[in-house]
Amino acid sequence: MPTIKLEVVSPDAIIYSADISMLIVRSTGGELGILPRHLPLIAGLLPCAMRVKFPDREELIAVAGGFMEVQPDKITVLASSAETPIAIDVNRAEKAYARARERIDAFRSAKPLTTKIDIDRAEAALQRALARLKTAKSAQQEEHKA
Ligand code: ATP
């Protein structure tokens, strides 16, 4: 079974490194699936729960955004921040989600002092929180199965 090396790097640490079967990410151009021997590529990443596939299982990694460089034998994800399920503080992500939702609701009901910049920031914060919650939940479900 062919594999490709995945390295996920944040500004201060190597978050993850493994030989994998496939990576599925949310890029600025839409969803991308990267298999071994993919053509060289650079793509911008949006906040997402990246799907890391192995022959017998799948793991999720939360990525807040950044860039991905693909070479035929290696994928490097340069993330503004990234977390494996075990590193995620679910309570913090739930609070971030609630804060972002409140800001988005305030914008939609046209309360004063909410600007376009606020809504873009709130939407991005909501996506980061959702990616973290989905990633953390995936590991809880795996534990349940075991
Ligand atoms: P918050 O509002 O809770 O700070 P955020 O989405 O604004 O969330 P980021 O700016 O994406 O946070 O990340 C800042 C740092 O905090 C990064 O190092 C990131 O890995 C870490 N981080 C953010 N949220 C969590 C979380 N729920 N669990 C673990 N680490 C987190």
CSV table of C-alpha atoms and ligand atoms in Angstrom, one decimal:
chain,number,residue,atom,x,y,z
A,1,MET,CA,0.0,0.0,0.0
A,2,PRO,CA,1.7,3.3,-1.1
A,3,THR,CA,2.1,6.0,1.6
A,4,ILE,CA,3.1,9.6,1.7
A,5,LYS,CA,4.8,11.4,4.6
A,6,LEU,CA,2.7,14.0,6.4
A,7,GLU,CA,4.2,16.7,8.6
A,8,VAL,CA,2.1,19.3,10.3
A,9,VAL,CA,4.0,22.2,11.7
A,10,SER,CA,2.8,25.2,13.7
A,11,PRO,CA,5.0,28.3,14.4
A,12,ASP,CA,6.4,26.7,17.5
A,13,ALA,CA,6.3,23.0,17.2
A,14,ILE,CA,6.0,19.9,14.9
A,15,ILE,CA,2.4,18.9,15.7
A,16,TYR,CA,2.2,15.6,13.8
A,17,SER,CA,4.3,13.4,11.6
A,18,ALA,CA,3.3,10.0,10.1
A,19,ASP,CA,3.3,8.0,6.9
A,20,ILE,CA,-0.3,8.1,5.7
A,21,SER,CA,-2.5,6.8,2.8
A,22,MET,CA,-4.4,10.0,2.1
A,23,LEU,CA,-5.0,13.5,3.4
A,24,ILE,CA,-8.3,15.4,2.9
A,25,VAL,CA,-8.2,19.2,3.6
A,26,ARG,CA,-10.4,22.3,3.1
A,27,SER,CA,-8.4,24.6,0.8
A,28,THR,CA,-9.2,28.1,-0.4
A,29,GLY,CA,-10.1,26.4,-3.7
A,30,GLY,CA,-12.4,23.7,-2.2
A,31,GLU,CA,-11.9,20.3,-0.7
A,32,LEU,CA,-8.6,18.6,-1.8
A,33,GLY,CA,-7.6,14.9,-1.4
A,34,ILE,CA,-3.9,14.2,-1.6
A,35,LEU,CA,-2.7,10.7,-2.4
A,36,PRO,CA,0.9,9.3,-2.6
A,37,ARG,CA,2.7,10.6,-5.7
A,38,HIS,CA,0.6,13.7,-6.0
A,39,LEU,CA,1.9,16.4,-8.3
A,40,PRO,CA,3.7,19.3,-6.6
A,41,LEU,CA,1.2,21.8,-5.3
A,42,ILE,CA,0.9,24.8,-2.9
A,43,ALA,CA,-2.5,25.6,-1.5
A,44,GLY,CA,-4.0,27.9,1.1
A,45,LEU,CA,-5.9,26.2,3.9
A,46,LEU,CA,-9.1,27.2,5.6
A,47,PRO,CA,-10.0,26.3,9.2
A,48,CYS,CA,-11.0,22.6,9.1
A,49,ALA,CA,-10.7,19.2,10.7
A,50,MET,CA,-8.2,17.6,8.3
A,51,ARG,CA,-8.9,13.9,7.6
A,52,VAL,CA,-5.7,11.8,7.9
A,53,LYS,CA,-6.4,8.4,6.3
A,54,PHE,CA,-4.5,5.1,7.0
A,55,PRO,CA,-5.4,1.7,5.5
A,56,ASP,CA,-7.4,0.7,8.5
A,57,ARG,CA,-8.5,4.0,10.2
A,58,GLU,CA,-8.9,7.7,10.0
A,59,GLU,CA,-7.7,10.4,12.4
A,60,LEU,CA,-8.7,14.1,12.5
A,61,ILE,CA,-6.3,17.1,13.1
A,62,ALA,CA,-7.8,20.6,13.7
A,63,VAL,CA,-6.1,23.3,11.6
A,64,ALA,CA,-6.8,27.0,12.0
A,65,GLY,CA,-5.6,27.9,8.6
A,66,GLY,CA,-2.2,28.2,6.8
A,67,PHE,CA,-0.6,26.6,3.8
A,68,MET,CA,0.1,23.1,2.4
A,69,GLU,CA,3.0,22.2,0.2
A,70,VAL,CA,2.7,18.9,-1.6
A,71,GLN,CA,5.6,16.9,-3.1
A,72,PRO,CA,5.2,13.4,-4.5
A,73,ASP,CA,6.5,11.8,-1.3
A,74,LYS,CA,5.7,14.5,1.3
A,75,ILE,CA,3.0,16.8,2.4
A,76,THR,CA,3.9,19.7,4.7
A,77,VAL,CA,1.1,21.6,6.4
A,78,LEU,CA,2.3,25.0,7.8
A,79,ALA,CA,-0.5,25.8,10.1
A,80,SER,CA,-1.1,29.1,12.0
A,81,SER,CA,-2.2,26.6,14.7
A,82,ALA,CA,-3.1,22.9,14.7
A,83,GLU,CA,-4.1,20.4,17.4
A,84,THR,CA,-4.4,16.6,17.6
A,85,PRO,CA,-7.6,15.5,19.4
A,86,ILE,CA,-5.7,14.9,22.7
A,87,ALA,CA,-4.4,18.5,22.7
A,88,ILE,CA,-7.9,20.1,22.4
A,89,ASP,CA,-9.5,21.8,25.4
A,90,VAL,CA,-13.1,21.1,24.6
A,91,ASN,CA,-14.5,23.6,27.1
A,92,ARG,CA,-12.4,26.4,25.6
A,93,ALA,CA,-13.5,25.5,22.1
A,94,GLU,CA,-17.2,25.5,23.2
A,95,LYS,CA,-16.8,28.9,24.8
A,96,ALA,CA,-15.1,30.2,21.6
A,97,TYR,CA,-18.0,28.8,19.6
A,98,ALA,CA,-20.6,30.5,21.8
A,99,ARG,CA,-18.8,33.8,21.6
A,100,ALA,CA,-18.5,33.7,17.9
A,101,ARG,CA,-22.2,32.7,17.5
A,102,GLU,CA,-23.3,35.6,19.7
A,103,ARG,CA,-21.3,38.0,17.6
A,104,ILE,CA,-22.7,36.6,14.4
A,105,ASP,CA,-26.3,36.8,15.8
A,106,ALA,CA,-25.7,40.4,16.9
A,107,PHE,CA,-24.5,41.3,13.4
A,108,ARG,CA,-27.5,39.6,11.7
A,109,SER,CA,-29.9,41.5,14.0
A,110,ALA,CA,-28.0,44.7,13.0
A,111,LYS,CA,-27.0,45.9,16.4
A,112,PRO,CA,-24.9,49.0,16.3
A,113,LEU,CA,-21.1,48.7,16.7
A,114,THR,CA,-20.9,45.5,14.6
A,115,THR,CA,-18.9,46.0,11.5
A,116,LYS,CA,-18.0,43.9,8.5
A,117,ILE,CA,-14.5,43.3,10.0
A,118,ASP,CA,-16.2,41.9,13.2
A,119,ILE,CA,-18.4,39.5,11.2
A,120,ASP,CA,-15.4,38.2,9.2
A,121,ARG,CA,-13.5,37.6,12.4
A,122,ALA,CA,-16.4,36.0,14.1
A,123,GLU,CA,-17.1,33.7,11.1
A,124,ALA,CA,-13.4,32.6,11.1
A,125,ALA,CA,-13.5,32.0,14.9
A,126,LEU,CA,-16.6,30.0,14.5
A,127,GLN,CA,-14.9,27.8,11.9
A,128,ARG,CA,-11.9,27.3,14.1
A,129,ALA,CA,-14.0,26.3,17.1
A,130,LEU,CA,-16.1,23.9,14.9
A,131,ALA,CA,-13.0,22.2,13.6
A,132,ARG,CA,-11.7,21.7,17.1
A,133,LEU,CA,-15.0,20.3,18.4
A,134,LYS,CA,-15.3,17.9,15.4
A,135,THR,CA,-11.7,16.7,15.9
A,136,ALA,CA,-12.1,16.2,19.7
A,137,LYS,CA,-15.4,14.4,19.2
A,138,SER,CA,-13.9,12.0,16.6
A,139,ALA,CA,-11.4,10.7,19.2
A,140,GLN,CA,-14.2,10.3,21.8
A,141,GLN,CA,-16.1,8.2,19.3
A,142,GLU,CA,-13.1,6.0,18.6
A,143,GLU,CA,-12.6,5.4,22.3
A,144,HIS,CA,-16.2,4.4,22.6
A,145,LYS,CA,-15.8,1.8,19.8
A,146,ALA,CA,-12.6,0.3,21.4
B,1,ATP,P1,-9.7,31.2,21.6
B,1,ATP,O1,-10.7,32.3,21.4
B,1,ATP,O2,-10.2,30.2,22.6
B,1,ATP,O3,-8.3,31.8,22.0
B,1,ATP,P2,-8.9,31.0,18.9
B,1,ATP,O4,-9.6,30.2,17.7
B,1,ATP,O5,-8.9,32.5,18.8
B,1,ATP,O6,-9.6,30.5,20.2
B,1,ATP,P3,-6.2,30.6,17.9
B,1,ATP,O7,-5.9,32.0,17.7
B,1,ATP,O8,-6.6,29.8,16.7
B,1,ATP,O9,-7.4,30.5,19.0
B,1,ATP,O10,-5.1,29.8,18.6
B,1,ATP,C1,-4.2,30.4,19.6
B,1,ATP,C2,-3.5,29.3,20.3
B,1,ATP,O11,-4.3,28.7,21.3
B,1,ATP,C3,-2.9,28.3,19.4
B,1,ATP,O12,-1.6,27.8,19.9
B,1,ATP,C4,-3.9,27.1,19.5
B,1,ATP,O13,-3.3,25.9,19.3
B,1,ATP,C5,-4.4,27.3,20.9
B,1,ATP,N1,-5.8,26.9,21.1
B,1,ATP,C6,-6.9,27.6,20.7
B,1,ATP,N2,-8.1,27.0,21.1
B,1,ATP,C7,-7.7,25.8,21.7
B,1,ATP,C8,-8.4,24.7,22.2
B,1,ATP,N3,-9.7,24.7,22.3
B,1,ATP,N4,-7.7,23.7,22.7
B,1,ATP,C9,-6.3,23.7,22.7
B,1,ATP,N5,-5.6,24.7,22.2
B,1,ATP,C10,-6.3,25.8,21.7
